[in-house]
Each structure stands twice: as structure tokens, then as C-alpha cells.
JSON list of C-alpha atoms in Angstrom, two decimals:
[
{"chain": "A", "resi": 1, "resn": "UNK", "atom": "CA", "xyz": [25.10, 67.83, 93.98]},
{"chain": "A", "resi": 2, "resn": "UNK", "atom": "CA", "xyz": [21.50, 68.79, 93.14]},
{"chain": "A", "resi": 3, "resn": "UNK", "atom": "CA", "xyz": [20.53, 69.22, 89.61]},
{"chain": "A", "resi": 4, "resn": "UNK", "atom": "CA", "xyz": [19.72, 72.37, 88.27]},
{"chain": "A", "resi": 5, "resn": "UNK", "atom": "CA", "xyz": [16.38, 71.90, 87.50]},
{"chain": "A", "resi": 6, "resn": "UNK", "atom": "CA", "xyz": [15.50, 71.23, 91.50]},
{"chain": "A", "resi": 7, "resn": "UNK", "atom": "CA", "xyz": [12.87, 73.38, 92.70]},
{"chain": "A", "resi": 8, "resn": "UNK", "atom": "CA", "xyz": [14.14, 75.78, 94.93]},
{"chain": "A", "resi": 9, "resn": "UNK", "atom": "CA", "xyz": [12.59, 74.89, 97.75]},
{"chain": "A", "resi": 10, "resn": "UNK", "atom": "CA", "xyz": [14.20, 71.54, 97.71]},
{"chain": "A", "resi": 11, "resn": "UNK", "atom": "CA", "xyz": [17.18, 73.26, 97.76]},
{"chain": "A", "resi": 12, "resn": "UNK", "atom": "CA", "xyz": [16.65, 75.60, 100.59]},
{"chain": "A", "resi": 13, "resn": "UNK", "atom": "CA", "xyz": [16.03, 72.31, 103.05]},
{"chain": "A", "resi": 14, "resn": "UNK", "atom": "CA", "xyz": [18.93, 70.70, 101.71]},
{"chain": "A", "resi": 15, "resn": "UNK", "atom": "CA", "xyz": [21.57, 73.63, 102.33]},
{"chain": "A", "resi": 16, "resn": "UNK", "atom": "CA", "xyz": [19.30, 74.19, 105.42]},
{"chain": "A", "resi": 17, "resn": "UNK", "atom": "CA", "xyz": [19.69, 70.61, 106.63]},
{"chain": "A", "resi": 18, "resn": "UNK", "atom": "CA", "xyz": [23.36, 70.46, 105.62]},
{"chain": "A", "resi": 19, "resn": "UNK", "atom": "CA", "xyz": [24.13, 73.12, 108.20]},
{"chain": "A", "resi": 20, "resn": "UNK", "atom": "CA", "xyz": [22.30, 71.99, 110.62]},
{"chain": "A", "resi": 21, "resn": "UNK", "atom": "CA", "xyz": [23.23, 68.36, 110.72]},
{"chain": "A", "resi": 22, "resn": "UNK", "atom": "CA", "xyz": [27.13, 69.72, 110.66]},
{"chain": "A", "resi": 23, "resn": "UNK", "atom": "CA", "xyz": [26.39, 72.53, 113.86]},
{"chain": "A", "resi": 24, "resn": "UNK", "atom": "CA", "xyz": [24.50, 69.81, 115.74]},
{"chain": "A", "resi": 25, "resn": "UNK", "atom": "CA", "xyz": [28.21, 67.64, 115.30]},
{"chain": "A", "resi": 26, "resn": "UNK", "atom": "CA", "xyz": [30.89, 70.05, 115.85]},
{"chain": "A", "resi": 27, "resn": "UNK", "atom": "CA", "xyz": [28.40, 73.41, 118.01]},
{"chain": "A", "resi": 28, "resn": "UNK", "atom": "CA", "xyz": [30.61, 76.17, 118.21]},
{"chain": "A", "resi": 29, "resn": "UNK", "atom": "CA", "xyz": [34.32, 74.52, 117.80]},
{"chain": "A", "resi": 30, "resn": "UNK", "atom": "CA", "xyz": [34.40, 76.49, 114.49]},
{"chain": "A", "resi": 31, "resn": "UNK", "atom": "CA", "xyz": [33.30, 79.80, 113.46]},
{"chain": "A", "resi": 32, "resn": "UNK", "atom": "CA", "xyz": [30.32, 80.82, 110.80]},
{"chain": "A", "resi": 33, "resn": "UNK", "atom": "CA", "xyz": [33.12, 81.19, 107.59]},
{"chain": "A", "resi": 34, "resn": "UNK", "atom": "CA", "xyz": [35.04, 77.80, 109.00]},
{"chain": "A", "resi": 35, "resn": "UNK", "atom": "CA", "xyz": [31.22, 76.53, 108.29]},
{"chain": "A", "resi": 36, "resn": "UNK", "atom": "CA", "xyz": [30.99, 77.86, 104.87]},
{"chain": "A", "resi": 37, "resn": "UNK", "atom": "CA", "xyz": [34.09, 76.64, 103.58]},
{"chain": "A", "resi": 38, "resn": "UNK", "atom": "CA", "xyz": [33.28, 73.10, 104.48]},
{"chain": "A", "resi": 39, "resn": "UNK", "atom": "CA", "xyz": [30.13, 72.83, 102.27]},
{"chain": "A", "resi": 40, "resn": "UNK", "atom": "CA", "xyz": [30.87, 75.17, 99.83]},
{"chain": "A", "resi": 41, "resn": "UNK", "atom": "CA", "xyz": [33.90, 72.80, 99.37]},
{"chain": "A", "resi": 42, "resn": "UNK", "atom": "CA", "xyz": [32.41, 69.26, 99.93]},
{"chain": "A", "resi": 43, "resn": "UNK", "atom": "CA", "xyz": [34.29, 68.43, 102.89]},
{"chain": "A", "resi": 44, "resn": "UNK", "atom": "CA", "xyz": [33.23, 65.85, 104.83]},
{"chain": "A", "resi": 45, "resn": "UNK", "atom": "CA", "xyz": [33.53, 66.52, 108.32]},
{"chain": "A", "resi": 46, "resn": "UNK", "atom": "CA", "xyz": [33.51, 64.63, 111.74]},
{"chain": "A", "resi": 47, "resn": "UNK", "atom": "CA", "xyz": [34.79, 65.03, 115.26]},
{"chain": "A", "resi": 48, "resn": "UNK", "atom": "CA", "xyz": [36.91, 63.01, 117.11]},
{"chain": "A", "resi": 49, "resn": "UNK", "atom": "CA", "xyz": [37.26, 63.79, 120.65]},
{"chain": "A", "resi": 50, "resn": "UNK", "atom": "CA", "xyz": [39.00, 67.22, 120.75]},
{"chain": "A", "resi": 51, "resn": "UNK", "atom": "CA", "xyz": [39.64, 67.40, 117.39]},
{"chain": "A", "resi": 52, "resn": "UNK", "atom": "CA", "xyz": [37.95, 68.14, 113.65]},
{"chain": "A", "resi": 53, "resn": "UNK", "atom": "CA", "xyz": [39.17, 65.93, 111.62]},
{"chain": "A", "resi": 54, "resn": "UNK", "atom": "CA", "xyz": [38.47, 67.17, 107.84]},
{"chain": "A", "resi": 55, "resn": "UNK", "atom": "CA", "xyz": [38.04, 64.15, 104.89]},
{"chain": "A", "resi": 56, "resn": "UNK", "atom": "CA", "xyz": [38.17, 66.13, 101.41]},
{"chain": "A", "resi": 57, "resn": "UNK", "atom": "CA", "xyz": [37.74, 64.30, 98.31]},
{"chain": "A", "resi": 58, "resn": "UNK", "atom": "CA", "xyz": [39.34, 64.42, 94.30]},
{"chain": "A", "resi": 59, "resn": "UNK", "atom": "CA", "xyz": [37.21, 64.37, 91.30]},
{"chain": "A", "resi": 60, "resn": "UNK", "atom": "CA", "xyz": [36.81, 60.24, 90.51]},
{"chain": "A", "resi": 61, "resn": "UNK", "atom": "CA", "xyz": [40.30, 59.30, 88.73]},
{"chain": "A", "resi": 62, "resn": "UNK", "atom": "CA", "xyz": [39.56, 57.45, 85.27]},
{"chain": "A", "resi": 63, "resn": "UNK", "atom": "CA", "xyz": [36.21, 58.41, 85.07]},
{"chain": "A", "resi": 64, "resn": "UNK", "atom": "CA", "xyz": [35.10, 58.51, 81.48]},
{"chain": "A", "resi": 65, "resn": "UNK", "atom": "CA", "xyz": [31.58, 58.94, 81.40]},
{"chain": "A", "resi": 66, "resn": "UNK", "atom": "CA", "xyz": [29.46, 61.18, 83.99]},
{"chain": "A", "resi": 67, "resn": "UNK", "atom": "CA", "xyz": [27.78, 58.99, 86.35]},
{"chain": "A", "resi": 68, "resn": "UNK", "atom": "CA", "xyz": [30.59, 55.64, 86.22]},
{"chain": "A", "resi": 69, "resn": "UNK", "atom": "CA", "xyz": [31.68, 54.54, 89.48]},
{"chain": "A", "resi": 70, "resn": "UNK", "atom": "CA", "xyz": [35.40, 55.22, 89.30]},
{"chain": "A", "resi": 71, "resn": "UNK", "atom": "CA", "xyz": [38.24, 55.11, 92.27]},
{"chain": "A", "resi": 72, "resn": "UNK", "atom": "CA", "xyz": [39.01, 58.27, 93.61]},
{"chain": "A", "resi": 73, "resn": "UNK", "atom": "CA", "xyz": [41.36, 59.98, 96.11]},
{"chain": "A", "resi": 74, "resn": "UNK", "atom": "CA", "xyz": [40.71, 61.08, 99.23]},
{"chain": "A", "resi": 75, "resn": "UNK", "atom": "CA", "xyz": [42.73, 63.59, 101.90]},
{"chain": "A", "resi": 76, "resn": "UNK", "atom": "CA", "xyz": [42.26, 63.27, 105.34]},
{"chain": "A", "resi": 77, "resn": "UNK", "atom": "CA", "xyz": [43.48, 65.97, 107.56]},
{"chain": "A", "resi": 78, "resn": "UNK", "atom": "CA", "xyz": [43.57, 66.27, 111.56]},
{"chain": "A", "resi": 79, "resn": "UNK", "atom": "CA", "xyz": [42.55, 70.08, 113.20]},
{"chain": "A", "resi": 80, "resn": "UNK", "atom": "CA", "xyz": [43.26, 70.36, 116.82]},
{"chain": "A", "resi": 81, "resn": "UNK", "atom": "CA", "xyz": [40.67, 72.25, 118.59]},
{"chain": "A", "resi": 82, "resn": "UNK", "atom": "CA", "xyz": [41.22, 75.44, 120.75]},
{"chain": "A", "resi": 83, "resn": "UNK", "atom": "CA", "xyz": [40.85, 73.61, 123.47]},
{"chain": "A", "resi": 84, "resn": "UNK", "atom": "CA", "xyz": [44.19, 74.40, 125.72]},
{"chain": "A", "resi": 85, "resn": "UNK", "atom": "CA", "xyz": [45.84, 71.42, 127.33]},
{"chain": "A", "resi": 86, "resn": "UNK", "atom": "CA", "xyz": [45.08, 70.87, 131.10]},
{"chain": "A", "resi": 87, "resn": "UNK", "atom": "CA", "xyz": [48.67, 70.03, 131.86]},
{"chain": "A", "resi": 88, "resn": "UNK", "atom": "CA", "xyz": [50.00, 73.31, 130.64]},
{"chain": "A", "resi": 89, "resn": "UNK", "atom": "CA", "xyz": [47.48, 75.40, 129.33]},
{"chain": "A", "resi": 90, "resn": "UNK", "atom": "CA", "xyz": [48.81, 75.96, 125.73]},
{"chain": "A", "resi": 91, "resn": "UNK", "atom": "CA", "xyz": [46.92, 75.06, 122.72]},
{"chain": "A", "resi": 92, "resn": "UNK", "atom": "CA", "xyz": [47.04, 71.20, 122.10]},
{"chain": "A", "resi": 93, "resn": "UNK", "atom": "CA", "xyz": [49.49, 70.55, 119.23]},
{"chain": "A", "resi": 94, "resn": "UNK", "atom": "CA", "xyz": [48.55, 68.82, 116.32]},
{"chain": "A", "resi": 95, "resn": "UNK", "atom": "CA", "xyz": [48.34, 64.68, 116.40]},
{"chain": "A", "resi": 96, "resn": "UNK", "atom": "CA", "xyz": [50.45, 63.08, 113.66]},
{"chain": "A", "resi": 97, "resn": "UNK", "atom": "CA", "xyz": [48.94, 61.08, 110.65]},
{"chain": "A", "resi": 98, "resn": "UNK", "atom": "CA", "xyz": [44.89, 61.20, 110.84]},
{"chain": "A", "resi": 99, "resn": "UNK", "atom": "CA", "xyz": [44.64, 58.99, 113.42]},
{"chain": "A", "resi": 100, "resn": "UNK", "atom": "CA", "xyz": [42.39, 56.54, 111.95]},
{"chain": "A", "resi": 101, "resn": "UNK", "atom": "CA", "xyz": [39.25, 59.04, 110.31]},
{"chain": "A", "resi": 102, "resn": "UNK", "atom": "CA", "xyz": [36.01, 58.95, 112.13]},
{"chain": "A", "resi": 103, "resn": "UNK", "atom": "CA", "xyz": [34.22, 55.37, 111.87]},
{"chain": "A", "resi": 104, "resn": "UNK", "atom": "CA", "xyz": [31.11, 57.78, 111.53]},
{"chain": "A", "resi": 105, "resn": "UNK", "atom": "CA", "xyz": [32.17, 58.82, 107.97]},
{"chain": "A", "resi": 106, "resn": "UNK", "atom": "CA", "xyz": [33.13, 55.47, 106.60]},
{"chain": "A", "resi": 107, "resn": "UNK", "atom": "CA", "xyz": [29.66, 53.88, 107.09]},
{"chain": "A", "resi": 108, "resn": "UNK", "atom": "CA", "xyz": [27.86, 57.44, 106.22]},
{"chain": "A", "resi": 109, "resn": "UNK", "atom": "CA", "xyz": [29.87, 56.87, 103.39]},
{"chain": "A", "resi": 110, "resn": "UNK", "atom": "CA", "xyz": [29.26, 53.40, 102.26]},
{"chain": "A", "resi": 111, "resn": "UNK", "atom": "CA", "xyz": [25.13, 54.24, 103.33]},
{"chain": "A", "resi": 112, "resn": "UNK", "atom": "CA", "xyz": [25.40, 57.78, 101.34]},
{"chain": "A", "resi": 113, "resn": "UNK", "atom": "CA", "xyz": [26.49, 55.57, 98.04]},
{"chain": "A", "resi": 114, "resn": "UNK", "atom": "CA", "xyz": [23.88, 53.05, 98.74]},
{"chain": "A", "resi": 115, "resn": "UNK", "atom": "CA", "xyz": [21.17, 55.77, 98.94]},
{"chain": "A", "resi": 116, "resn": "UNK", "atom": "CA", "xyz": [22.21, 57.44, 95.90]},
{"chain": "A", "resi": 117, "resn": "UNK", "atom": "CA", "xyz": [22.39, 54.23, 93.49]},
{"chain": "A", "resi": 118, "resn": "UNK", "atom": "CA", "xyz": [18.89, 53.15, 95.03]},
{"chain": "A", "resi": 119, "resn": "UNK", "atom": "CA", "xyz": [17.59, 56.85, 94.18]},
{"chain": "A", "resi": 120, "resn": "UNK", "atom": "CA", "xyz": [18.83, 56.77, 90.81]},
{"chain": "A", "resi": 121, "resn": "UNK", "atom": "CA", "xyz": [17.20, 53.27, 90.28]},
{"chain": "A", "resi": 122, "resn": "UNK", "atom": "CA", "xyz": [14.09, 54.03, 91.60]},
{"chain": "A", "resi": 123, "resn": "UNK", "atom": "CA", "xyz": [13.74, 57.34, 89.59]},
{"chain": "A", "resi": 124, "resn": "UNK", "atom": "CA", "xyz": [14.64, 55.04, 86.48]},
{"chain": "A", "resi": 125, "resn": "UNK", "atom": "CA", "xyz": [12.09, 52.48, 87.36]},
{"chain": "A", "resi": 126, "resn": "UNK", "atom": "CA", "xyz": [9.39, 55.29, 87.67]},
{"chain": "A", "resi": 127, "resn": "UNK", "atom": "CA", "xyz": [10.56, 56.72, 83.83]},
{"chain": "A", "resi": 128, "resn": "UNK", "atom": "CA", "xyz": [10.32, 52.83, 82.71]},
{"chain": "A", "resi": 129, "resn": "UNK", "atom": "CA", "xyz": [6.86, 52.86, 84.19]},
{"chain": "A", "resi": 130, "resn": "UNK", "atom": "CA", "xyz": [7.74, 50.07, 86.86]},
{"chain": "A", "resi": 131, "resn": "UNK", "atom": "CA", "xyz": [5.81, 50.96, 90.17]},
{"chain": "A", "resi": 132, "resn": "UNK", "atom": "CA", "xyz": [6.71, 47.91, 91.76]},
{"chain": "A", "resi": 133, "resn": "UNK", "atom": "CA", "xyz": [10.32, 48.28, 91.24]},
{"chain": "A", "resi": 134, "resn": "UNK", "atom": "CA", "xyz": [9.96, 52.02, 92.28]},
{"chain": "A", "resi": 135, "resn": "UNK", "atom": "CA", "xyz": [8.59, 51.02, 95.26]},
{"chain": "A", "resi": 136, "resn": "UNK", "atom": "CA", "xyz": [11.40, 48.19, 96.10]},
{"chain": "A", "resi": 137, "resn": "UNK", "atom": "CA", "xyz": [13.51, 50.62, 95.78]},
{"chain": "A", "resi": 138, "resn": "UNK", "atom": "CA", "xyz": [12.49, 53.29, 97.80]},
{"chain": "A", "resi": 139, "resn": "UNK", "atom": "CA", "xyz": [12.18, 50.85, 100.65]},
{"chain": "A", "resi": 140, "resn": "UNK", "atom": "CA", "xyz": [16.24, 50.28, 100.29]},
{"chain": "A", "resi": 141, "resn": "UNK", "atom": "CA", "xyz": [16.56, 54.01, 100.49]},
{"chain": "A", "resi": 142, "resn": "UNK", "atom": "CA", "xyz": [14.32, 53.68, 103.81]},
{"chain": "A", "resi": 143, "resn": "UNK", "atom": "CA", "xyz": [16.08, 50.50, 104.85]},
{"chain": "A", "resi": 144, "resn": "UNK", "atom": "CA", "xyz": [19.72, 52.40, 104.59]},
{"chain": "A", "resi": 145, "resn": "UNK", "atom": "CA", "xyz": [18.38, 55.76, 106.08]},
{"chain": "A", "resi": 146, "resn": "UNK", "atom": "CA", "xyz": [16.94, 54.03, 109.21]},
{"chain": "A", "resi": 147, "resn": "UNK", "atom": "CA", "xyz": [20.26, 51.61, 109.43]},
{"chain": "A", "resi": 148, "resn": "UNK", "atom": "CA", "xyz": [22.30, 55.32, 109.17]},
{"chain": "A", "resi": 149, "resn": "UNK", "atom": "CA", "xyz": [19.42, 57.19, 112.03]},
{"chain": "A", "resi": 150, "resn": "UNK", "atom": "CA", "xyz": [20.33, 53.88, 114.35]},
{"chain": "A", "resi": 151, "resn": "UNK", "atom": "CA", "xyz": [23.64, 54.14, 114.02]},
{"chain": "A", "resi": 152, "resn": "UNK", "atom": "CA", "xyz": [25.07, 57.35, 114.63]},
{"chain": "A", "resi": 153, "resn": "UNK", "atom": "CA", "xyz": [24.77, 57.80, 118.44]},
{"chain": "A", "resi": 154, "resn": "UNK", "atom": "CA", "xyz": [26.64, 54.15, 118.89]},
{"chain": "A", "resi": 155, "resn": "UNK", "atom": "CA", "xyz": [29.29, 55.45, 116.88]},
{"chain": "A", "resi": 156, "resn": "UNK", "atom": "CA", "xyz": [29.37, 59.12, 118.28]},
{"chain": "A", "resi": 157, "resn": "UNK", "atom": "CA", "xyz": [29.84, 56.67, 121.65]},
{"chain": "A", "resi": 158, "resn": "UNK", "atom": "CA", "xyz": [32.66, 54.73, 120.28]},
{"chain": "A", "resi": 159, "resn": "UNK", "atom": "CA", "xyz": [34.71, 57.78, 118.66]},
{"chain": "A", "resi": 160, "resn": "UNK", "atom": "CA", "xyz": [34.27, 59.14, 122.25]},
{"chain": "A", "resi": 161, "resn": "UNK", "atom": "CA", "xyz": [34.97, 55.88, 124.07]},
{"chain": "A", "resi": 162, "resn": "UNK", "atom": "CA", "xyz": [38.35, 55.16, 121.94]},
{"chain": "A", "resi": 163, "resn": "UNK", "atom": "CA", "xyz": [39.43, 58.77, 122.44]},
{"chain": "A", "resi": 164, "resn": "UNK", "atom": "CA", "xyz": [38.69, 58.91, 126.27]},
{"chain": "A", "resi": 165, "resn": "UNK", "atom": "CA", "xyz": [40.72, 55.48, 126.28]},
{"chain": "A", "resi": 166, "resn": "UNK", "atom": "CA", "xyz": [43.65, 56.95, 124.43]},
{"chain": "A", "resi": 167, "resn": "UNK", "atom": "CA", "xyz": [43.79, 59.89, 126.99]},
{"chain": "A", "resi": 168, "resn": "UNK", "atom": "CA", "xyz": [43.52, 58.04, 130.20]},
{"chain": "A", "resi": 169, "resn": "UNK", "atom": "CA", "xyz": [46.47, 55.69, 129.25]},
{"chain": "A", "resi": 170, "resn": "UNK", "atom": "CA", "xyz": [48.68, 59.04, 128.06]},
{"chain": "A", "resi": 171, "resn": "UNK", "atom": "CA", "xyz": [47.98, 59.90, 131.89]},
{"chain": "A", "resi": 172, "resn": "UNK", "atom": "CA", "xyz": [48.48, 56.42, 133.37]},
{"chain": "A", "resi": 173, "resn": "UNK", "atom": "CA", "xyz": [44.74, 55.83, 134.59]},
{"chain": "A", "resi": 174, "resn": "UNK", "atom": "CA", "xyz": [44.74, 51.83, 133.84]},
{"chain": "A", "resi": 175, "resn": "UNK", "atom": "CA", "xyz": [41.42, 51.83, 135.73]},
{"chain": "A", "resi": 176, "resn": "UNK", "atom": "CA", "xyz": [39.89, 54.33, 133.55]},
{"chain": "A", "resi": 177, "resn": "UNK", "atom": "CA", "xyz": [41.50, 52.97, 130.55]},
{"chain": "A", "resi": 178, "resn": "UNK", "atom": "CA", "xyz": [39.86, 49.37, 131.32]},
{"chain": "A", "resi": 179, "resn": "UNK", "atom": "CA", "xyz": [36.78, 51.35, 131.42]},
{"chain": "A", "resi": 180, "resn": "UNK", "atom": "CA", "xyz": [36.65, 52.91, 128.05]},
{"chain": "A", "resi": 181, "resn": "UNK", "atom": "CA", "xyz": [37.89, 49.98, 126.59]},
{"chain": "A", "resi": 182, "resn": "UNK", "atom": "CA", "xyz": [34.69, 47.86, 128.14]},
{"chain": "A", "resi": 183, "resn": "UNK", "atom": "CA", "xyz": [32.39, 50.98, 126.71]},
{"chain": "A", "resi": 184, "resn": "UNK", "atom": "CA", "xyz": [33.97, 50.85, 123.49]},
{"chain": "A", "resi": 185, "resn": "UNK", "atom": "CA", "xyz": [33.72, 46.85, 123.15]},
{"chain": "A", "resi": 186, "resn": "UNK", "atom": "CA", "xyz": [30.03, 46.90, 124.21]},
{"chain": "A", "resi": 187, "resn": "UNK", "atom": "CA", "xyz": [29.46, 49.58, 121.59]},
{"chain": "A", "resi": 188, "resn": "UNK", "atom": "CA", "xyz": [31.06, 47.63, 118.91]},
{"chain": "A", "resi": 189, "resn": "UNK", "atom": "CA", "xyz": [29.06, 44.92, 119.60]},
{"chain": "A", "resi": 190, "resn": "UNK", "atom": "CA", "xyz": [25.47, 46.67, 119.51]},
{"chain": "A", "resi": 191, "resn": "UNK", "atom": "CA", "xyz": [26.91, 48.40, 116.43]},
{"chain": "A", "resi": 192, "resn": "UNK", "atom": "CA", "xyz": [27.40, 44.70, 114.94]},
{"chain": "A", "resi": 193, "resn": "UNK", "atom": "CA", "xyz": [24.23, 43.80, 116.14]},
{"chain": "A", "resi": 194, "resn": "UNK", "atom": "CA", "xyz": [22.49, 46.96, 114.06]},
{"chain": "A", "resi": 195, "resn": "UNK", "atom": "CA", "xyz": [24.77, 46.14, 111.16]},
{"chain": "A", "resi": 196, "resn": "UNK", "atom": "CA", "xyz": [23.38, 42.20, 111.25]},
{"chain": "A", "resi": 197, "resn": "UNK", "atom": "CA", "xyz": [19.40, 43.37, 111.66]},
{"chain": "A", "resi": 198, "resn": "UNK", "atom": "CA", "xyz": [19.77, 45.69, 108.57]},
{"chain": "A", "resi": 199, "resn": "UNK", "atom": "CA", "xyz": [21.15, 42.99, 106.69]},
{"chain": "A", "resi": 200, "resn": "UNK", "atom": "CA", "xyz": [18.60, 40.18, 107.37]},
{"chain": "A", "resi": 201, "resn": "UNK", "atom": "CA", "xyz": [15.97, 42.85, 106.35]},
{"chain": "A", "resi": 202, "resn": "UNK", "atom": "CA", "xyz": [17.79, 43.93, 103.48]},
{"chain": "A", "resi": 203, "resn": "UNK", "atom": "CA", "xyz": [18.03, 40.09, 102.02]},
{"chain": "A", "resi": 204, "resn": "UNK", "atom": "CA", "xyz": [14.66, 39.88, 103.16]},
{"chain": "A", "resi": 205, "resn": "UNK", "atom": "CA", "xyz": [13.34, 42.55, 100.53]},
{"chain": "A", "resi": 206, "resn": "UNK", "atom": "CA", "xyz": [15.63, 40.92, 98.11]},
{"chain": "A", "resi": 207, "resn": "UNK", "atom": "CA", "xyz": [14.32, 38.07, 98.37]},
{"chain": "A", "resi": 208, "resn": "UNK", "atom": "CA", "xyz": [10.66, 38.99, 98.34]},
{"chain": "A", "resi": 209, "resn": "UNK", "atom": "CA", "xyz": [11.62, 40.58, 95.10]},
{"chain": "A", "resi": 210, "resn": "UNK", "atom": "CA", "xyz": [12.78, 38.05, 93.73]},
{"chain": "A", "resi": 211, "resn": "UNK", "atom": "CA", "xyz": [9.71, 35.54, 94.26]},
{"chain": "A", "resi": 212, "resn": "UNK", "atom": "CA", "xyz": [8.01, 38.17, 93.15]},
{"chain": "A", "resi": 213, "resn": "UNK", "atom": "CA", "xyz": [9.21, 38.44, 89.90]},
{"chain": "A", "resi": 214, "resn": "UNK", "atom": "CA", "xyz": [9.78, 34.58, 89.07]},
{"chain": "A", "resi": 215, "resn": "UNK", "atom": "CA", "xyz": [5.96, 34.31, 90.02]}
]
């Protein structure tokens, strides 16, 4: 959440950008007060094939002092869209269980807490008066955001991939199944491959740091 004290225009493009980063994943599947709800609620949303699947989270459990890490829980819940079924043209019925939630939202996750204890370090390194850890740290907030940007479309194609798998062996396509299940592999893999760049440049900025400071 943005602090109260943030200029308005800051908030504008954030509420601006949050509603246009969630229409550019999920178009028209869900109507203008479907949209609303979701960030006036702080769900975290992805989709998954033909479905929504919606990830809301508890306030942290144990938390004693505003700004601890704590544990927390989490509910994950599957939407079917309107889509009807092309077998007999009724509205597909609800998948059981969540179905595994969107690999998407576990790394924007992981990147989205990364980003946010950078942020708060840098900010306290420019109240200390340290531009040089200020700057270090704004390149990890860079680092993650780019890792995040790069990431995205090869795990929009494996969410896609897995579900068009899952399908064509409901039908019996073993040919198309074998297909998907290439796609998805080779995904994975460049996925890894992102995941292993980021992390050599990551240790690299660590440990330019840290020459730095035992000059």
C-alpha cells in the first residue's frame, strides 16, 4: 500500500498501472465491478487457460511490529470462465482443488518481496546519507524488475502449454499431448536459463559491493 503522504500523482499511475497490467492479463473475461473488487481487495490474480484463478491473502499471522516479516495465509480459489464447453455447450464446471496456482504469481511474488525490501533499503541508505549504498540498491530493484519483464511471456507460455497438454489428453490426442509437453519442457528450460543469468548478475553486484567496501 502507498503511504499517505504520496503525491497524488504517484498514485494516479499506480491505480492506473494496476488496471492496466490486470486488463492486459485477463481482457474482457470479467466485467468493470469484477475489476474493482480485485484491487480494491488485494487479490492477486492470474489466468490459467480458461480459467481465473483468484490468490487472496490474510493479514501476516504473529506479526508484532508493523513492517516484521511474519508467515501468513493465503486462499487460492479456481473461477471457471464463461466459456461453454465444446462437447456440450454448457458452462464448464468448476475444476476441483486450485489446480496448482499460476507459476506467474509465485515468482511475481518472490520478485514483488525482493523489490520492496531493496526499496525500503535504499530509501534508508539515502536518510543515512549513503549514496553508494542507495545506488547498489536501486540496481537490485532494476536487476529484479528486468528478471520479472523477461520472464512473464515464458511463463504466460508454460501456463498455456501445461493447460493445452491437460486438455488434449482429456480428449485422447497423444500426438498433441507430446506436443505441449515438448513446448512446455523447452519453456522451462529458457525460464531456468533467465532464472541462472539473473543470478550470476545478482552475485555479481554483491560481490562488487563487497570489494568495494573492504577497500
Amino acid at each position: 500500500a502507498l503511504p499517505p503522504s504520496a503525491p497524488e500523482s504517484v498514485v494516479e499511475h499506480v491505480l492506473r498501472a494496476r488496471y492496466g497490467n490486470l486488463y492486459a492479463l485477463a481482457g474482457d473475461i470479467v466485467d468493470e465491478e469484477t475489476y474493482l473488487s480485485i484491487v480494491r481487495n488485494n487479490i492477486l490474480m492470474d489466468v490459467q487457460g480458461d480459467d481465473i484463478l483468484l490468490q487472496i491473502f490474510s493479514c501476516n499471522v504473529l506479526q508484532r511490529t508493523s513492517g516484521d516479516e511474519a508467515p501468513f495465509l493465503e486462499f487460492i480459489q479456481r473461477v471457471c470462465s464463461e466459456r461453454p464447453d465444446a462437447a456440450t455447450g454448457e458452462r464448464r464446471r468448476v475444476k476441483p482443488g486450485c489446480g496448482g496456482f499460476g507459476i506467474r504469481n509465485f515468482l511475481t511474488l518472490f520478485l514483488s518481496i525482493e523489490v520492496s525490501k531493496a526499496s525500503k533499503a535504499q530509501a534508508d541508505s539515502w536518510a543515512a546519507g549513503d549514496a553508494e549504498a542507495a545506488s547498489h540498491y536501486a540496481r537490485v530493484v532494476e536487476l529484479f524488475t528486468a528478471q520479472l519483464d523477461e520472464s512473464n511471456p515464458v511463463l504466460t507460455f508454460i501456463s498455456d502449454a501445461v493447460t493445452a497438454e491437460g486438455e488434449a489428453l482429456e480428449r485422447g490426442d497423444l500426438a498433441a499431448a507430446a506436443r505441449h509437453e515438448a513446448e512446455k519442457v523447452a519453456s522451462q528450460e529458457a525460464l531456468q536459463h533467465i532464472s541462472s543469468k539473473y543470478k550470476d548478475l545478482m552475485a555479481a553486484l554483491r560481490q562488487g559491493r563487497e570489494r568495494l567496501i573492504a577497500a
